[in-house]
Coordinates of C-alpha atoms in Angstrom, one line a residue:
M1382 CA -19.3 125.5 40.5
R1383 CA -21.4 124.1 37.7
V1384 CA -19.0 125.5 35.1
F1385 CA -16.3 123.2 36.6
Y1386 CA -18.5 120.2 36.2
L1387 CA -19.3 121.2 32.6
L1388 CA -15.6 121.7 31.9
G1389 CA -15.1 118.2 33.2
Y1390 CA -17.8 117.0 30.7
C1391 CA -16.0 118.9 28.0
L1392 CA -12.7 117.3 28.9
A1393 CA -14.2 113.8 28.9
A1394 CA -15.9 114.6 25.5
L1395 CA -12.5 115.8 24.2
F1396 CA -10.8 112.6 25.4
L1397 CA -13.5 110.4 23.7
Q1398 CA -13.4 112.5 20.6
M1399 CA -9.7 112.3 20.2
T1400 CA -9.2 108.7 21.1
V1401 CA -12.2 106.4 20.6
F1402 CA -14.0 108.3 17.8
S1403 CA -10.8 109.1 16.0
A1404 CA -10.0 105.4 15.8
F1405 CA -13.4 104.6 14.4
A1406 CA -14.2 107.5 12.1
P1407 CA -16.4 106.4 9.2
G1408 CA -15.3 108.3 6.2
G1409 CA -12.9 110.3 8.3
I1410 CA -15.8 112.1 10.1
I1411 CA -15.4 112.6 13.8
P1412 CA -18.2 114.0 15.9
Y1413 CA -17.5 117.3 17.6
L1414 CA -18.5 116.0 21.1
V1415 CA -17.0 119.0 22.9
L1416 CA -19.8 121.1 21.5
L1417 CA -22.5 119.0 23.3
P1418 CA -22.0 120.3 26.8
V1419 CA -21.7 123.8 25.4
V1420 CA -25.0 123.5 23.6
F1421 CA -26.7 122.0 26.6
A1422 CA -25.4 124.6 29.0
A1423 CA -26.2 127.5 26.6
F1424 CA -29.7 126.2 25.9
W1425 CA -30.6 125.8 29.6
S1426 CA -28.6 128.7 31.1
G1427 CA -28.3 131.4 28.5
R1428 CA -25.7 133.1 26.3
G1429 CA -23.3 134.1 29.0
E1430 CA -22.6 130.6 30.3
G1431 CA -22.7 129.2 26.8
A1432 CA -20.1 131.7 25.6
L1433 CA -17.9 131.2 28.6
L1434 CA -18.0 127.4 28.5
G1435 CA -17.5 127.6 24.7
L1436 CA -14.4 129.7 25.2
W1437 CA -12.9 127.4 27.7
S1438 CA -13.8 124.2 26.0
G1439 CA -12.5 125.6 22.7
F1440 CA -9.2 126.4 24.4
L1441 CA -9.0 122.8 25.5
V1442 CA -9.4 121.7 21.9
D1443 CA -6.8 124.2 20.7
I1444 CA -4.3 123.0 23.3
A1445 CA -5.0 119.3 22.4
A1446 CA -4.7 120.0 18.7
G1447 CA -1.6 122.1 19.1
Y1448 CA -2.2 124.3 16.0
N1449 CA -4.3 127.3 15.0
M1450 CA -4.5 128.4 18.6
G1451 CA -7.6 130.3 19.4
Q1452 CA -9.7 129.4 16.4
H1453 CA -11.7 126.6 18.1
A1454 CA -12.1 128.9 21.2
L1455 CA -13.5 131.7 19.1
A1456 CA -15.8 129.5 17.0
T1457 CA -17.1 127.5 20.0
A1458 CA -17.6 130.7 22.1
A1459 CA -19.6 132.3 19.3
T1460 CA -21.6 129.2 18.9
G1461 CA -22.4 129.0 22.6
Y1462 CA -23.5 132.6 22.6
L1463 CA -25.8 132.1 19.6
V1464 CA -27.3 129.0 21.1
G1465 CA -27.8 130.9 24.3
L1466 CA -30.0 133.4 22.5
A1467 CA -32.6 130.6 22.2
H1468 CA -32.5 130.1 26.0
N1469 CA -36.0 131.5 26.7
K1470 CA -37.5 131.1 23.3
I1471 CA -37.6 127.3 22.7
Y1472 CA -39.4 124.6 24.7
K1473 CA -36.6 123.0 26.8
E1474 CA -38.1 119.5 27.4
S1475 CA -37.9 118.4 23.8
A1476 CA -35.1 116.1 22.8
V1477 CA -36.1 116.5 19.1
L1478 CA -35.8 120.3 19.3
L1479 CA -32.4 120.1 21.0
T1480 CA -31.2 117.6 18.4
L1481 CA -32.2 120.0 15.7
L1482 CA -30.6 122.9 17.5
T1483 CA -27.4 120.9 18.0
F1484 CA -27.3 120.1 14.3
L1485 CA -27.7 123.8 13.5
A1486 CA -25.1 124.8 16.1
T1487 CA -22.6 122.3 14.7
V1488 CA -23.1 123.7 11.2
V1489 CA -22.6 127.2 12.5
H1490 CA -19.6 126.2 14.5
Q1491 CA -18.0 124.5 11.5
L1492 CA -18.7 127.5 9.3
F1493 CA -17.1 129.9 11.9
Y1494 CA -14.1 127.6 12.1
Y1495 CA -13.7 127.4 8.3
L1496 CA -14.1 131.2 8.1
L1497 CA -11.3 131.6 10.6
L1498 CA -9.2 129.1 8.7
G1499 CA -9.7 131.1 5.6
L1500 CA -8.7 134.3 7.4
S1501 CA -5.5 132.7 8.6
G1502 CA -4.6 131.8 5.0
V1503 CA -5.7 128.2 4.8
A1504 CA -7.6 127.6 1.5
V1505 CA -10.6 125.2 1.8
S1506 CA -13.1 124.6 -1.0
P1507 CA -16.5 125.6 0.4
A1508 CA -18.4 122.8 -1.5
L1509 CA -15.9 120.2 -0.3
A1510 CA -16.2 121.5 3.3
L1511 CA -20.0 121.6 3.3
G1512 CA -20.5 118.2 1.6
R1513 CA -17.8 116.1 3.1
V1514 CA -17.1 117.7 6.5
I1515 CA -19.7 120.1 7.9
F1516 CA -23.0 118.3 7.3
P1517 CA -21.7 114.8 8.1
T1518 CA -20.1 116.1 11.3
A1519 CA -23.3 117.9 12.2
L1520 CA -25.4 114.8 11.7
Y1521 CA -22.9 112.6 13.6
T1522 CA -22.8 115.1 16.5
A1523 CA -26.5 115.6 16.7
A1524 CA -27.0 111.8 16.8
F1525 CA -25.6 111.8 20.3
V1526 CA -28.2 114.3 21.7
P1527 CA -31.0 111.8 22.2
L1528 CA -28.6 109.5 24.1
L1529 CA -27.4 112.3 26.4
F1530 CA -30.5 114.5 26.7
R1531 CA -32.1 112.9 29.8
H1532 CA -28.8 112.8 31.7
F1533 CA -28.0 116.5 31.1
Y1534 CA -31.6 117.5 31.6
R1535 CA -31.9 115.8 35.0
W1536 CA -28.5 117.0 36.1
L1537 CA -29.1 120.7 35.1
F1538 CA -32.6 120.6 36.6
R1539 CA -31.4 119.1 39.9
Y1540 CA -28.6 121.7 40.0
R1541 CA -30.9 124.6 39.3
W1542 CA -33.3 123.3 42.0
R1543 CA -30.5 123.1 44.6
E1544 CA -29.4 126.6 43.6
Q1545 CA -32.8 128.1 44.2
E1546 CA -33.3 126.2 47.5
Y1547 CA -30.7 128.4 49.3

């Protein structure tokens, strides 16, 4: 049931990403907000839920974009899996650590995506991609973590408590 709520968060993030933040994109950089629920879920629940949510949210992005079908899904699922590896290894109550992890996860996601673009025949300059897209997108995306951390932390903690009660 929690996956459906998280998919709802991903859908809302996709809507905001493609409407509000596309209209007000400083330097053409748009935060990859769809990755935030994936990172939060993978960080608190592990690699299985992170990969599954990443796959489904990536498919939502692919459907909304309408091109390069499956590339966002693969990149987001791989990123969710990798973030899920830190599930039991990092202190979960720190917004600073989760912000840093989100920054790294966004960089990894963008690198995966550009690798998949290269494999599909789209040539992208690595220096241009790193300097003008990947790092600014990662910074912009990670800037939202302190704003959303407490909300997700309370929600996931409450849900886990209810789940253990029965």
